[in-house]
Tab-separated table of N, CA, C and O in Angstrom:
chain	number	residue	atom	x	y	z
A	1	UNK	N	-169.207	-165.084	-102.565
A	1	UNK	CA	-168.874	-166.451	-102.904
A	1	UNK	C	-170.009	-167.044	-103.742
A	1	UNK	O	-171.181	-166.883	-103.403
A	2	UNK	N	-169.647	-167.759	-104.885
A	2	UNK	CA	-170.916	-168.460	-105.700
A	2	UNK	C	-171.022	-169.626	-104.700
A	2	UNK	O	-170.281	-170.247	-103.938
A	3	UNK	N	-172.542	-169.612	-105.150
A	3	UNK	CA	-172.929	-171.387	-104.981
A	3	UNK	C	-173.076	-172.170	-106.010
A	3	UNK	O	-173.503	-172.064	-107.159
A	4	UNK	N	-172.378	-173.431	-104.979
A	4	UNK	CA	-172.524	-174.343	-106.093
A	4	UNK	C	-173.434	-174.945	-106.467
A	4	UNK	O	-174.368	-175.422	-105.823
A	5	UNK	N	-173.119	-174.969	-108.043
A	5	UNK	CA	-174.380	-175.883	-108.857
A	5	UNK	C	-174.892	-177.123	-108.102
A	5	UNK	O	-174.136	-177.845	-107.452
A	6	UNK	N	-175.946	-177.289	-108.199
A	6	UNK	CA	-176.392	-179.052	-107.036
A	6	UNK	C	-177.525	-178.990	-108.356
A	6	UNK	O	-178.237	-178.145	-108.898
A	7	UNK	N	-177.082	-180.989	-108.544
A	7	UNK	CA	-177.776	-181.817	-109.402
A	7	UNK	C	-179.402	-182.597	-108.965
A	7	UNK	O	-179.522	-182.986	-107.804
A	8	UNK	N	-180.120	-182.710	-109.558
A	8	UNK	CA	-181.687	-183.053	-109.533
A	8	UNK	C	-181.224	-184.397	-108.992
A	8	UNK	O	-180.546	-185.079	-109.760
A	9	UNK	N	-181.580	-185.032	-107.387
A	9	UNK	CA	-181.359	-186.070	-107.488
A	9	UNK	C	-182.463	-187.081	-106.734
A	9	UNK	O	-183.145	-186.572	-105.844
A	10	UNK	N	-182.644	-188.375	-107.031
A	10	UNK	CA	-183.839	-188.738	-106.481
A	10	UNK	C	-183.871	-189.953	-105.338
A	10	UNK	O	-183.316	-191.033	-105.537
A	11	UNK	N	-184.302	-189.760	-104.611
A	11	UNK	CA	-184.176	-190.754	-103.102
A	11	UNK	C	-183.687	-191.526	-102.906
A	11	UNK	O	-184.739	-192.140	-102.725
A	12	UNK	N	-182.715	-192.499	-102.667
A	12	UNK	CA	-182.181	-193.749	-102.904
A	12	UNK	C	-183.199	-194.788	-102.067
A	12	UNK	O	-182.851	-195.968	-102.112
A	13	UNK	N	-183.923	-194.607	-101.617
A	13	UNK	CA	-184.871	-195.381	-100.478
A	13	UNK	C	-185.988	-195.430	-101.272
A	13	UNK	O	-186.404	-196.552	-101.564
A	14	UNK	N	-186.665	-194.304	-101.755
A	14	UNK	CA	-188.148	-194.465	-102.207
A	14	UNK	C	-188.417	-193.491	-103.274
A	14	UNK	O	-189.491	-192.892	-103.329
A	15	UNK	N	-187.475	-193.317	-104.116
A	15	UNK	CA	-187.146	-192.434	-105.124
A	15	UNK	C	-187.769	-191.388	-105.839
A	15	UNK	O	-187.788	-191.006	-107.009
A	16	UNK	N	-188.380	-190.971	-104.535
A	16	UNK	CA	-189.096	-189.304	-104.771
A	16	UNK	C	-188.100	-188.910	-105.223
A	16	UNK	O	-187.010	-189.453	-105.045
A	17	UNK	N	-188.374	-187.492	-106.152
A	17	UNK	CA	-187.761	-186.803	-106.806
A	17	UNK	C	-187.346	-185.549	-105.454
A	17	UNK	O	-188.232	-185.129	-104.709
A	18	UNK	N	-186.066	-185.148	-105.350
A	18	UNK	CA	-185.701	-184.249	-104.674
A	18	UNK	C	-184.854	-183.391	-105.066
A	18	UNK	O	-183.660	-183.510	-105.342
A	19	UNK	N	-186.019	-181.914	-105.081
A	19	UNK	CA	-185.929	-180.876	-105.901
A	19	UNK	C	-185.126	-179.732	-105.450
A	19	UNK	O	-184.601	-178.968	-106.259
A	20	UNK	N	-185.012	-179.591	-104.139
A	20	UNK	CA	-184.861	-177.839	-104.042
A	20	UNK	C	-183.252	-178.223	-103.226
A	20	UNK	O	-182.534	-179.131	-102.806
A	21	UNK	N	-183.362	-177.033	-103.370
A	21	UNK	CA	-181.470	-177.124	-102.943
A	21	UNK	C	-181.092	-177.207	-101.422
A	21	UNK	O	-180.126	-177.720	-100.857
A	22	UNK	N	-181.934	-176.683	-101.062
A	22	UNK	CA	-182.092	-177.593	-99.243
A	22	UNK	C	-182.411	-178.372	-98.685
A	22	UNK	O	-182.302	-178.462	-97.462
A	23	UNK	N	-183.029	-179.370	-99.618
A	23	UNK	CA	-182.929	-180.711	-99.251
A	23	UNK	C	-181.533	-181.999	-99.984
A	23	UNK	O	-181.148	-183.109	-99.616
A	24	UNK	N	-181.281	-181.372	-100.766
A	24	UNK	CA	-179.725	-181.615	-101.671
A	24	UNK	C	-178.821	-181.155	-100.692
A	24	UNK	O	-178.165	-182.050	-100.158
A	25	UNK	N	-178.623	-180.079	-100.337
A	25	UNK	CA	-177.648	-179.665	-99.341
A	25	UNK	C	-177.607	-180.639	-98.159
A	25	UNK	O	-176.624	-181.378	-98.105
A	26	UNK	N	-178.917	-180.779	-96.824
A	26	UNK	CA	-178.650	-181.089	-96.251
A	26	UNK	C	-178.036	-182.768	-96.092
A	26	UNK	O	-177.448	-183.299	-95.150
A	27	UNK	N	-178.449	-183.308	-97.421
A	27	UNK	CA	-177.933	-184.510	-97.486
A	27	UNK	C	-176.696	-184.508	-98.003
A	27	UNK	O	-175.982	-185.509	-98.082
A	28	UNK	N	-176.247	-182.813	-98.564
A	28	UNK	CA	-174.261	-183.123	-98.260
A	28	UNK	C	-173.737	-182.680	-96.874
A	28	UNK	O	-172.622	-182.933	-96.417
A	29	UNK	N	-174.820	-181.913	-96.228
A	29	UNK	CA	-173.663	-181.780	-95.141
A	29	UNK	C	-173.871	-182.834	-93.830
A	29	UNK	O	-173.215	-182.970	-92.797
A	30	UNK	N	-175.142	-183.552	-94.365
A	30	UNK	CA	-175.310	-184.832	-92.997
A	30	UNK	C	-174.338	-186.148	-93.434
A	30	UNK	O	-173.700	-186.871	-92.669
A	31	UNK	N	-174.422	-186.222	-94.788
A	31	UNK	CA	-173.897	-187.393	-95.171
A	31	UNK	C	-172.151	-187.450	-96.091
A	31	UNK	O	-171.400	-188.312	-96.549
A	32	UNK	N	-172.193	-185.980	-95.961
A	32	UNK	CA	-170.942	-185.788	-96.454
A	32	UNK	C	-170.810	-185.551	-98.242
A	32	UNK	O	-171.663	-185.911	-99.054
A	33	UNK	N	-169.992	-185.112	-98.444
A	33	UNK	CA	-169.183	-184.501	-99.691
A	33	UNK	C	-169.723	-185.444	-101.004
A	33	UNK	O	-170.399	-185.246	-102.013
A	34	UNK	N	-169.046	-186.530	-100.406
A	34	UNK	CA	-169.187	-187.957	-101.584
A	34	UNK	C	-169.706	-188.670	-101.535
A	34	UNK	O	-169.532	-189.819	-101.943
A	35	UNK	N	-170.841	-188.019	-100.805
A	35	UNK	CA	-172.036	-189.522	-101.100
A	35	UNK	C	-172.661	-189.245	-102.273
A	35	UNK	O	-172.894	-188.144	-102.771
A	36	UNK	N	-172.957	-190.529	-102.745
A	36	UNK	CA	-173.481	-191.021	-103.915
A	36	UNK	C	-174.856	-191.447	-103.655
A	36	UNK	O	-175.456	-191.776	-104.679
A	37	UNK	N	-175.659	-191.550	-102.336
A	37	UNK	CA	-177.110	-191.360	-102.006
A	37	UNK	C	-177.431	-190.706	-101.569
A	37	UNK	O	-176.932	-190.410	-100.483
A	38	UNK	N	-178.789	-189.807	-102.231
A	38	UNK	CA	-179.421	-189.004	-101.571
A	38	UNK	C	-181.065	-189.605	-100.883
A	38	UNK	O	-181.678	-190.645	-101.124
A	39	UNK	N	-181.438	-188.298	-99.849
A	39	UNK	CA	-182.566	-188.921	-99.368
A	39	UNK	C	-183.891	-188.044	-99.105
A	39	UNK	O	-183.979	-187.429	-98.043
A	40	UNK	N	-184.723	-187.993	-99.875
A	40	UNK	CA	-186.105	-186.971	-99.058
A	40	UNK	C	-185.658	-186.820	-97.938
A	40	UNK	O	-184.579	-187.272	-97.556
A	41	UNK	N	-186.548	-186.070	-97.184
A	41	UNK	CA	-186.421	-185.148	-95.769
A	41	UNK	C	-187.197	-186.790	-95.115
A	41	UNK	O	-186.426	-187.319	-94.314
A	42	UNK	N	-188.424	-187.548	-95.316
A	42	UNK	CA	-188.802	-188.566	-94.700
A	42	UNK	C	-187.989	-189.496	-94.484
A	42	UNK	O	-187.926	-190.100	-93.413
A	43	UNK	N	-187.104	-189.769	-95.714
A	43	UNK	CA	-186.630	-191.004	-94.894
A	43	UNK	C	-185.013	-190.700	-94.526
A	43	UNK	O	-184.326	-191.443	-93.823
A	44	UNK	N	-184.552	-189.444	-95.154
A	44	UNK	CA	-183.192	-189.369	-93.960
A	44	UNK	C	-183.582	-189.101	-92.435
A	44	UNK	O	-182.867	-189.344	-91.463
A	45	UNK	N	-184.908	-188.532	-92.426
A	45	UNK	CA	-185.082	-188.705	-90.963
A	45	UNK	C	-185.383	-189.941	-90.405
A	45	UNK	O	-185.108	-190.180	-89.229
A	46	UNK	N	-186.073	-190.975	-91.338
A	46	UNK	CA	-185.418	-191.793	-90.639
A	46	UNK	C	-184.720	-192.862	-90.308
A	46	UNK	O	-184.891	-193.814	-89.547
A	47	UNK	N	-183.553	-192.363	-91.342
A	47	UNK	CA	-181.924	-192.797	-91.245
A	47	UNK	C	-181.143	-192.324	-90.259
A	47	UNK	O	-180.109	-192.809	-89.800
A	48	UNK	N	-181.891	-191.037	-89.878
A	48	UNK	CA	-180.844	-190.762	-89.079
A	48	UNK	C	-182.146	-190.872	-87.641
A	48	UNK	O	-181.635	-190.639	-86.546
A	49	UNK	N	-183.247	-191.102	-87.614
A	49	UNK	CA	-184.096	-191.552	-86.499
A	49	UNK	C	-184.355	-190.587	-85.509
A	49	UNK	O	-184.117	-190.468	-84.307
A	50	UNK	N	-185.033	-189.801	-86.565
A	50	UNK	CA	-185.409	-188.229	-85.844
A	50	UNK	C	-186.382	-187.708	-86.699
A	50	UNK	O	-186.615	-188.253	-87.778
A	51	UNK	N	-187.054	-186.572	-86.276
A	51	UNK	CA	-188.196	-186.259	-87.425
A	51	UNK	C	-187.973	-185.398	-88.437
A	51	UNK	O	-186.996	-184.651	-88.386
A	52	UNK	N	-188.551	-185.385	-89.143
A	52	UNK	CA	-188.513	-184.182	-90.218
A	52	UNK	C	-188.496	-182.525	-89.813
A	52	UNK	O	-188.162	-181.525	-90.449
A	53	UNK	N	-188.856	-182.671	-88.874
A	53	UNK	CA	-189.208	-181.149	-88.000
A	53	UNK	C	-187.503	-180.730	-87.672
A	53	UNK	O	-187.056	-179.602	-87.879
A	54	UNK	N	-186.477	-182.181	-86.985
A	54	UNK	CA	-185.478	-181.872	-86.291
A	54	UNK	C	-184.606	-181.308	-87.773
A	54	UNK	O	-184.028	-180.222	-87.829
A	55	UNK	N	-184.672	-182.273	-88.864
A	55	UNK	CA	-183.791	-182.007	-90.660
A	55	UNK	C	-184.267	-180.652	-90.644
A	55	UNK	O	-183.409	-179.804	-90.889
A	56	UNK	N	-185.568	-180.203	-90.385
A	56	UNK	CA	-185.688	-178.544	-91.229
A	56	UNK	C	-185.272	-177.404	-89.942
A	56	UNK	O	-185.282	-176.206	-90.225
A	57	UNK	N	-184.881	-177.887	-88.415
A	57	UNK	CA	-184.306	-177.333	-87.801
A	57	UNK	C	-183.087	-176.995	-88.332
A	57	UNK	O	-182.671	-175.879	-88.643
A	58	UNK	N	-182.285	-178.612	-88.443
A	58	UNK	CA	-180.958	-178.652	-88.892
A	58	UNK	C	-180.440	-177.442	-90.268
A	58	UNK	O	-179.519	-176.628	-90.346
A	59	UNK	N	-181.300	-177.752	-90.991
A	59	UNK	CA	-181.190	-177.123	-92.753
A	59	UNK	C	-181.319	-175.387	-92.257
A	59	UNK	O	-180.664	-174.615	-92.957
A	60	UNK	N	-182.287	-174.649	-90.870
A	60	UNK	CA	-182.424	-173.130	-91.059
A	60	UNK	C	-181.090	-172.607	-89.951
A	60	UNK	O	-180.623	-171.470	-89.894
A	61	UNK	N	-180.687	-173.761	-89.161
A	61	UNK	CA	-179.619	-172.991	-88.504
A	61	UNK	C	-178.288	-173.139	-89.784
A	61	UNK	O	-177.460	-172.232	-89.868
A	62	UNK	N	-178.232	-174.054	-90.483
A	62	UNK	CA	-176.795	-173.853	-91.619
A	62	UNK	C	-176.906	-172.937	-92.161
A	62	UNK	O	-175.872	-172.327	-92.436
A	63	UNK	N	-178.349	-172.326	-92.630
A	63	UNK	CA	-178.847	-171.554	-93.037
A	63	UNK	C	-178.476	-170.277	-92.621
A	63	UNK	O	-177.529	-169.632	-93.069
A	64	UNK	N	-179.390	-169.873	-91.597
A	64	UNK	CA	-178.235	-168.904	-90.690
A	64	UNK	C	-177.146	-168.714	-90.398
A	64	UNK	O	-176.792	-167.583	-90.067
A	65	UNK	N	-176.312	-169.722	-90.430
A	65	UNK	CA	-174.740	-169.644	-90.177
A	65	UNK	C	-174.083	-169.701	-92.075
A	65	UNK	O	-173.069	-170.306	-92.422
A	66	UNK	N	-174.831	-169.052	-92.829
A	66	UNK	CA	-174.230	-168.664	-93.784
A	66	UNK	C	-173.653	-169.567	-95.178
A	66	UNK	O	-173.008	-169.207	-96.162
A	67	UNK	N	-174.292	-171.096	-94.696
A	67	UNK	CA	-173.750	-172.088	-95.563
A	67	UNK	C	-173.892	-171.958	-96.915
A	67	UNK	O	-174.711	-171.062	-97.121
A	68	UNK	N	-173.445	-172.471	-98.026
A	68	UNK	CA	-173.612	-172.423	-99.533
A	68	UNK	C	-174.480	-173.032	-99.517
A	68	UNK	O	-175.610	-172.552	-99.600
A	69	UNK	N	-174.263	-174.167	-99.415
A	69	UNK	CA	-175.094	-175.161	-99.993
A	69	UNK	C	-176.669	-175.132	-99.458
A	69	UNK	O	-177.449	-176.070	-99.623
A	70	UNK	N	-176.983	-173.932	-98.815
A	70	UNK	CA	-178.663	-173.603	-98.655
A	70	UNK	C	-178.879	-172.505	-99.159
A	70	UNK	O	-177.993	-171.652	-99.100
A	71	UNK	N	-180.133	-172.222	-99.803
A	71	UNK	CA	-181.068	-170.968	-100.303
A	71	UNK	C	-181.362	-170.526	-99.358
A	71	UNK	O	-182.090	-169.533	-99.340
């Protein structure tokens, strides 16, 4: 299966640039398909009010379970 292309996109909170495709990913599969904001690993954690440690948990088990949208 290809993966899909994912666009350079930059924080909607504090508009670090967010580069790599696992941090793009996990903000499609936390926030869904069609969102139109993305977020660094700092502050979706804490949007979603958890740490950065729990997002790069989250991002290596999708990971393991074979997802596209992670390297």
């Amino acid at each position: 299966m290809a993966k899909r292309k994912l666009k350079k996109q930059n924080c909607a909170f504090c508009a670090k640039e967010i580069t790599t495709r696992n941090d793009l990913g996990i903000n499609i599969k936390l926030l869904g398909e069609s969102t139109k904001s993305y977020y660094c690993l700092d502050c979706l954690a804490e949007y979603f009010e958890c740490t950065v440690q729990d997002i790069i948990d989250k991002i290596e088990e999708f990971k393991s379970d074979g997802c596209e949208l992670f390297s």
